[in-house]
CSV table of C-alpha atoms in Angstrom, one decimal:
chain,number,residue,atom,x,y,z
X,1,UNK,CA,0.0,0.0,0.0
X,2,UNK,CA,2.0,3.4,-0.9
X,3,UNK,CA,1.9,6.4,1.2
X,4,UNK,CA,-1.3,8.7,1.3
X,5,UNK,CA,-1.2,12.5,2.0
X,6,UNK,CA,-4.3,13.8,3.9
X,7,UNK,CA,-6.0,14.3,0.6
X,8,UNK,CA,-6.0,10.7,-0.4
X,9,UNK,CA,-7.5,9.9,3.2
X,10,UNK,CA,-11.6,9.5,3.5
X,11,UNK,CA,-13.7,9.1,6.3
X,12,UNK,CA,-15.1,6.1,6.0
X,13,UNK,CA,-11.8,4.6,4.7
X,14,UNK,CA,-11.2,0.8,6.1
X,15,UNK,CA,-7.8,-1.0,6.6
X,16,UNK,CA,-7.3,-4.3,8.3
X,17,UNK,CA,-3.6,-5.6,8.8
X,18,UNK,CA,-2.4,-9.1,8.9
X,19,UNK,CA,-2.3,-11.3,11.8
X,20,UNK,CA,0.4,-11.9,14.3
X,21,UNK,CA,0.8,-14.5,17.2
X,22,UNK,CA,1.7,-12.6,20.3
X,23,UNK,CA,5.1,-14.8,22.2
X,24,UNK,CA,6.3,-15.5,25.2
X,25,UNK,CA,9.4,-13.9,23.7
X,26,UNK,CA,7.5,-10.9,22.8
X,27,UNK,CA,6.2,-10.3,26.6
X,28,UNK,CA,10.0,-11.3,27.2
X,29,UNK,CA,11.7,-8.6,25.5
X,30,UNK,CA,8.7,-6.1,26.1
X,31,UNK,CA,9.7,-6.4,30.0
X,32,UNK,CA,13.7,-5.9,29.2
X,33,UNK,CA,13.3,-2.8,26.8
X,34,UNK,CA,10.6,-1.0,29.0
X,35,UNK,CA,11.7,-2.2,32.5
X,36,UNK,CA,8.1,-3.6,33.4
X,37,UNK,CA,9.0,-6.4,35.0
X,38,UNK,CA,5.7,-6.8,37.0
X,39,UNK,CA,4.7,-10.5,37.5
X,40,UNK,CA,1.3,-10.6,36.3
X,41,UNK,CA,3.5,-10.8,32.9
X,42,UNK,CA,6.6,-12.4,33.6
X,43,UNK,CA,5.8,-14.6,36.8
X,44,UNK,CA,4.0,-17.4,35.6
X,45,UNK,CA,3.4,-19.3,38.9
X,46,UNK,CA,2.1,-15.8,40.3
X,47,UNK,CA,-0.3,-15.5,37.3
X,48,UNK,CA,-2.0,-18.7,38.0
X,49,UNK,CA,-3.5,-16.8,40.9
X,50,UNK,CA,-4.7,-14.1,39.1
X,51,UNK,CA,-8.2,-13.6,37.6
X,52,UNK,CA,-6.5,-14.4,34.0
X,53,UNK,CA,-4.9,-17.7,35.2
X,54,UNK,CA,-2.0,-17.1,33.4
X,55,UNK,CA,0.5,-14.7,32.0
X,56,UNK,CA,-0.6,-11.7,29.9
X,57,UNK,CA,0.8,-9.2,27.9
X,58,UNK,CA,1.3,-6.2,29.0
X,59,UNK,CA,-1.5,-3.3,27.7
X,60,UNK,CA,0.9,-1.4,26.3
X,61,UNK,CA,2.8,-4.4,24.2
X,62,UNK,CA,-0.5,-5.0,22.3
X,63,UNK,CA,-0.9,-1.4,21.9
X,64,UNK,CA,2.5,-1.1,20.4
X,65,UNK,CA,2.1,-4.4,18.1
X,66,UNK,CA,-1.2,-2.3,16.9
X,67,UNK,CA,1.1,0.4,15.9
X,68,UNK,CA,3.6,-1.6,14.7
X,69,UNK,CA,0.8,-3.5,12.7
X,70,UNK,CA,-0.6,-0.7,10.6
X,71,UNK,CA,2.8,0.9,10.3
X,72,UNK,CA,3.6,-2.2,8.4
X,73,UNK,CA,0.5,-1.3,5.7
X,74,UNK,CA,2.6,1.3,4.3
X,75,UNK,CA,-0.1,4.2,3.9
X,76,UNK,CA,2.1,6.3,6.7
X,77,UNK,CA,5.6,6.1,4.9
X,78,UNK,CA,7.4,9.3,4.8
X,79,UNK,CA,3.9,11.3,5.0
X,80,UNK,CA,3.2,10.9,8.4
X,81,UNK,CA,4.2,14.2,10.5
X,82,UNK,CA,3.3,13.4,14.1
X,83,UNK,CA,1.0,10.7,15.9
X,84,UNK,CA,0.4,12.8,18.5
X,85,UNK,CA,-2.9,11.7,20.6
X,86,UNK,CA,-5.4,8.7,21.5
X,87,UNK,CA,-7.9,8.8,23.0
X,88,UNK,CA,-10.4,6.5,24.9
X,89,UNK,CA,-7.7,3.7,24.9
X,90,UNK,CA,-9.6,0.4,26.4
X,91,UNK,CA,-7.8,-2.7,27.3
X,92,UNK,CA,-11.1,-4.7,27.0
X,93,UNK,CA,-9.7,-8.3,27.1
X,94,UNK,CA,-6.4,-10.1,28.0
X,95,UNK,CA,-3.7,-11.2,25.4
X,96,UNK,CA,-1.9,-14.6,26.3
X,97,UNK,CA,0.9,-16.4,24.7
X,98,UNK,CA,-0.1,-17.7,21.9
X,99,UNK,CA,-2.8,-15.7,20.7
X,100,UNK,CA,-3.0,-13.7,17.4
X,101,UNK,CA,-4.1,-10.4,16.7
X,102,UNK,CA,-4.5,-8.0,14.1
X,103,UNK,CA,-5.7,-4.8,14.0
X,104,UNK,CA,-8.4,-3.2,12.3
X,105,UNK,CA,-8.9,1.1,11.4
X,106,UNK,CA,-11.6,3.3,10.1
X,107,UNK,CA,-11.0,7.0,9.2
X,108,UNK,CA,-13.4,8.7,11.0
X,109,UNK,CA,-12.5,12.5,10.6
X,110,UNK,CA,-10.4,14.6,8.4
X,111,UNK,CA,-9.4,18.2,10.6
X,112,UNK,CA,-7.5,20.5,7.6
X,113,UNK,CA,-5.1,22.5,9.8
X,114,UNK,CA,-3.5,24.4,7.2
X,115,UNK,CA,0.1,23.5,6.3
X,116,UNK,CA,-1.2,19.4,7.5
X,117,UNK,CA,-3.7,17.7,8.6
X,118,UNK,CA,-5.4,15.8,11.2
X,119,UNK,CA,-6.6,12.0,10.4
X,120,UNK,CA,-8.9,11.1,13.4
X,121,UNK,CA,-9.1,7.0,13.2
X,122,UNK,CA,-11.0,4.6,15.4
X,123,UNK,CA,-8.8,1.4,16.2
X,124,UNK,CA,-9.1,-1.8,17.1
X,125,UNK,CA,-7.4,-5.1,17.8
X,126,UNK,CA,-9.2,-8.1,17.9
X,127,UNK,CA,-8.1,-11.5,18.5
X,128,UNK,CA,-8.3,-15.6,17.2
X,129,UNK,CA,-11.2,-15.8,19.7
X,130,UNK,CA,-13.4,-13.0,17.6
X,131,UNK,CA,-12.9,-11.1,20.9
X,132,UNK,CA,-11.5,-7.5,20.5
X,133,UNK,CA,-8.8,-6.8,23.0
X,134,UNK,CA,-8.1,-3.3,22.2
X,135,UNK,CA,-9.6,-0.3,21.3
X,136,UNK,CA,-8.7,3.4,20.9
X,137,UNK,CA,-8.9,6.4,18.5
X,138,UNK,CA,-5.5,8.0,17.3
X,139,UNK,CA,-5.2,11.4,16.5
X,140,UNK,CA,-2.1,11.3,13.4
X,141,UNK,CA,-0.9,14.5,11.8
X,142,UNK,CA,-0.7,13.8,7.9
X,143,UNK,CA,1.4,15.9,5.5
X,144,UNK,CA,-0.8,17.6,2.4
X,145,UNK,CA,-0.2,17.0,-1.4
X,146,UNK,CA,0.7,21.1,-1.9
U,11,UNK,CA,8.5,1.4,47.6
U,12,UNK,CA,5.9,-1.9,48.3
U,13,UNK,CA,3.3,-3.0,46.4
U,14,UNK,CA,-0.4,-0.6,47.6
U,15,UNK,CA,-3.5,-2.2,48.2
U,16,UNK,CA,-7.0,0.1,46.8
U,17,UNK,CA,-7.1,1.4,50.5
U,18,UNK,CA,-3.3,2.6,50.8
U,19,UNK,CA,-3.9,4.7,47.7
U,20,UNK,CA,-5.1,8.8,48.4
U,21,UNK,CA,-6.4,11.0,46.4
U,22,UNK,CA,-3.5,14.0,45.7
U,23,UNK,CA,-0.8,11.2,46.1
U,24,UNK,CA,2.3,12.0,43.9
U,25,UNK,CA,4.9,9.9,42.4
U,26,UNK,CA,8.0,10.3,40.5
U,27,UNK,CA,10.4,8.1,39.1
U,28,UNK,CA,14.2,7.8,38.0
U,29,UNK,CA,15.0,9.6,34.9
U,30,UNK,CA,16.1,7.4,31.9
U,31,UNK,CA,18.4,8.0,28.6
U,32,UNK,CA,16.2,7.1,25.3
U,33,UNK,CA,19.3,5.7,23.2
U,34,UNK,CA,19.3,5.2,20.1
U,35,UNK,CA,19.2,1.3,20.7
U,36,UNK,CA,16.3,1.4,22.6
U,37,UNK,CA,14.3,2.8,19.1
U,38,UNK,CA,15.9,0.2,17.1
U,39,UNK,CA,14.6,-2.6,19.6
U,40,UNK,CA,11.2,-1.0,19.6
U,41,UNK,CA,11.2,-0.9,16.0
U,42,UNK,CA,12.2,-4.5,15.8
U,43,UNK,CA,10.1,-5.7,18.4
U,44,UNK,CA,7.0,-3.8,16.8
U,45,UNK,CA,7.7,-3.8,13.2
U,46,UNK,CA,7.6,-0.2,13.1
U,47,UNK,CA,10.4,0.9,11.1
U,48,UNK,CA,8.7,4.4,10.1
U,49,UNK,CA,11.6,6.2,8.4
U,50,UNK,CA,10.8,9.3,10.4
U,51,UNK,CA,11.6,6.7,13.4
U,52,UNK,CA,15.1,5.1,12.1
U,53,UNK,CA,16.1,6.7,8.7
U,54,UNK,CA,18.8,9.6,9.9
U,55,UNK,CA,18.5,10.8,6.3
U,56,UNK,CA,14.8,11.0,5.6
U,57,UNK,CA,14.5,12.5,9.7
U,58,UNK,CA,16.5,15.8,8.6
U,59,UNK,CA,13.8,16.9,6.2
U,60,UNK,CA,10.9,16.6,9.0
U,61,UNK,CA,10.1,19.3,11.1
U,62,UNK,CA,11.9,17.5,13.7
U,63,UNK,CA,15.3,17.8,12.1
U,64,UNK,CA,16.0,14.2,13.6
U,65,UNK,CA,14.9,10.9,14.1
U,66,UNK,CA,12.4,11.0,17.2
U,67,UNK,CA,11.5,8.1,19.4
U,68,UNK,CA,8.3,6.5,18.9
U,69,UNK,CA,5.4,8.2,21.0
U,70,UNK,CA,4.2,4.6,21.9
U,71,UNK,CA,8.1,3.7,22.8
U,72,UNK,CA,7.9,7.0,25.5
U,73,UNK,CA,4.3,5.9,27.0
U,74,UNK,CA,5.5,2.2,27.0
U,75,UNK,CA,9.1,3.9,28.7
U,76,UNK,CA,6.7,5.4,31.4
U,77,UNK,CA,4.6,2.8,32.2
U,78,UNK,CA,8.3,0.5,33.2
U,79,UNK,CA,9.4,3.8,34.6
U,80,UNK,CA,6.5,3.2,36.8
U,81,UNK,CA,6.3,-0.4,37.5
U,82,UNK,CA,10.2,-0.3,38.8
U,83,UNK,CA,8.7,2.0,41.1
U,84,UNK,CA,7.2,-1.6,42.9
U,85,UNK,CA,4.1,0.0,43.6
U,86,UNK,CA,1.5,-2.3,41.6
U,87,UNK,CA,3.9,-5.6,42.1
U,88,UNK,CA,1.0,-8.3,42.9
U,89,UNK,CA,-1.7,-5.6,43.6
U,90,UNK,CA,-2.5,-4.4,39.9
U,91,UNK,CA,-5.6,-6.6,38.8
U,92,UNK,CA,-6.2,-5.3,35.1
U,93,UNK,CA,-4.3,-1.4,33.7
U,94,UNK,CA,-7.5,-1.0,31.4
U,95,UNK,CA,-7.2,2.1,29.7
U,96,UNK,CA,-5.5,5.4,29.2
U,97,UNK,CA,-7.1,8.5,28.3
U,98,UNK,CA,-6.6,11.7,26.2
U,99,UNK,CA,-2.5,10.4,25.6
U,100,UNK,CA,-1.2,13.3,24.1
U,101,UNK,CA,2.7,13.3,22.6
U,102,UNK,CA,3.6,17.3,23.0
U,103,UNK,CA,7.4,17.3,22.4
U,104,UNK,CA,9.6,14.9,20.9
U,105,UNK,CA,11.4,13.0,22.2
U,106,UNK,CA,15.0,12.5,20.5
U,107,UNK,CA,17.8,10.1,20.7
U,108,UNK,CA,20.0,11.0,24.3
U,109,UNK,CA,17.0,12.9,25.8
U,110,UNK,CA,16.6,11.9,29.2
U,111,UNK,CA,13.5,11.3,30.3
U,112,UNK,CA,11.3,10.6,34.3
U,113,UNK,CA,7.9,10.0,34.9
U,114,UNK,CA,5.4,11.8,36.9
U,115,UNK,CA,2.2,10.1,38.2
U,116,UNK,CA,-0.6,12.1,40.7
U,117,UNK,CA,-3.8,9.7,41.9
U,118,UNK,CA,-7.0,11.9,41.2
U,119,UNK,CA,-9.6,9.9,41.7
U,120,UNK,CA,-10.3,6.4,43.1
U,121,UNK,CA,-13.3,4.4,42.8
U,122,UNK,CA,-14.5,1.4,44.9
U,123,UNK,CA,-16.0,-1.4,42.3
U,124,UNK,CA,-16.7,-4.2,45.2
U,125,UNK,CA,-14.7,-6.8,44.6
U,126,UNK,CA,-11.1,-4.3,43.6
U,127,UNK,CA,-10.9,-0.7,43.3
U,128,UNK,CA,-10.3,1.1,40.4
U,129,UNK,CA,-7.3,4.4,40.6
U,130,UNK,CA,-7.3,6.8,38.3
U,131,UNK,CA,-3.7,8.5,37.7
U,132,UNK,CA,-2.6,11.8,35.8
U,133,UNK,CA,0.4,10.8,34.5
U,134,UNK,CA,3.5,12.6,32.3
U,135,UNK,CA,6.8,12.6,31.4
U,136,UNK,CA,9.3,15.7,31.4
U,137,UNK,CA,12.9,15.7,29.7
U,138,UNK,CA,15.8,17.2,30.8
U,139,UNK,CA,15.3,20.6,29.4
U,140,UNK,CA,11.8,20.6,31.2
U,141,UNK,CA,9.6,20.0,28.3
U,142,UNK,CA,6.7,17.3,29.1
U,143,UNK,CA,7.1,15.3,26.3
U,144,UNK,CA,3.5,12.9,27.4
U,145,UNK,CA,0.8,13.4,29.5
U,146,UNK,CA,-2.2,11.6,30.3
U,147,UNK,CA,-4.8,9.7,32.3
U,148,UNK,CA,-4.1,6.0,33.5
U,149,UNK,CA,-6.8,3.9,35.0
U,150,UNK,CA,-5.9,0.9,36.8
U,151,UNK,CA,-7.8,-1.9,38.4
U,152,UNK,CA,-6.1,-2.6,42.3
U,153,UNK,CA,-6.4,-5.1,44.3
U,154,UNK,CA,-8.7,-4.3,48.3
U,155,UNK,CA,-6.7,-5.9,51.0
U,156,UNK,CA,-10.0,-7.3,52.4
C-alpha cells in the first residue's frame, strides 16, 4: 500500500492488517526494553493466581504491536508528520501467549489545519477468539499533497 | 516502595520516578520488536527533512518507557488486577535520541468497584530541558486488602 497525503484519506476509509501471534518472547523482551518487569507478565506461577490464570501481555505491548501492525501497511511512509494523541484507549480483554491479533482502522474524521492535517481513526485489535482486545482512536498528523 | 492495596492509595498522592536515557538502541529494539520501522523513526537521512530535524522516538516507545518507569517504582507488584485504559494520551514534544526522560504520576480519583478498586492516575513525562514530552490519564484496576 503506498503512502497517502491527507487528501488521499476518506472518512469512512477501512484498513485491516495481517495477523500476528503474540510470544512469550515478545512479553519477554517487552519487560527488558521498558523495565516492566511486574509479575502478572513475567511470573508465571504468580499469574496462576490471578483472575487471567495465566501470563498476559502487558497493555501497552499490544498497543504497540497495533502500531507496529498498521505501520507495516505502508499508507504512513514518509507522509506521516506526528502521531500525537489517542484517545479512549480500552484494554477490553487479555492477550496470552499464543494468541493472534491483528488490527483493524476506520477513518473517522479529516481536521484541515492548514500546512497538514489531522486523520482522526477509530482502532481496534481483535483476536483468534473473535474477541476485540483493544480499542482506541489516534489522533495522526498527515502531511498535504501542496 | 511496596506494592499498595486500593485502601493505601489517596487522592493528591504524587509519584515520581528515575530519569532514563532514550538511546538510540532502545528505538531500534522498539522498532524490531513492533515492526515499526517508520523512516521518520530510524532513517537519519529522511528524519532531517521533517520538522523534527532528527529521528524521534516512537510516541508509543515514551508511553510504553513510562509505564516500566513506573512499575520499577514496585508500587503495583502483585496488587495491579487489570491497567485498562489510558485517556486523552497526548505526545507534546519529541522525544529525541540522548534525551533523558522521568515519569510523573498524581492519583486523582479512586473508585471502589466491590470486589477491587479502580485508581485513576494523571500521569507525564518531562525531559531534561523541562519540556513534558506525554501526558495523560491511567486507569488501573487494584487489588482491596480485604
Amino acid at each position: 500500500m503506498q503512502s497517502l497525503y491527507f487528501e488521499d484519506f476518506q472518512e469512512g476509509m477501512e484498513l485491516e492488517t495481517v495477523g500476528r501471534t503474540v510470544t512469550e518472547a515478545d512479553i519477554v523482551m517487552f519487560a527488558a526494553l521498558t523495565g516492566d518487569w511486574n509479575p502478572i507478565h513475567v511470573d508465571a506461577e504468580y499469574a496462576k493466581t490471578t483472575i487471567f490464570g495465566q501470563r498476559i501481555a502487558h497493555g501497552t505491548l499490544t498497543f504497540s504491536i497495533m502500531t507496529g501492525l498498521l505501520m507495516r501497511l505502508g499508507f504512513l511512509e514518509e507522509t506521516v508528520v506526528a502521531f500525537y494523541g489517542v484517545d479512549r484507549l480500552r484494554f477490553t480483554n487479555p492477550v496470552f501467549i499464543g494468541d493472534t491479533i491483528k488490527a483493524r482502522a476506520k477513518v473517522v474524521e479529516k481536521q484541515d489545519r492548514g500546512q497538514f492535517g489531522v486523520v482522526k481513526i477509530e482502532a481496534s485489535v481483535v483476536k483468534q477468539t473473535g474477541d476485540v482486545v483493544l480499542n482506541c482512536i489516534l489522533r495522526v498528523a498527515v502531511k498535504k499533497k501542496g
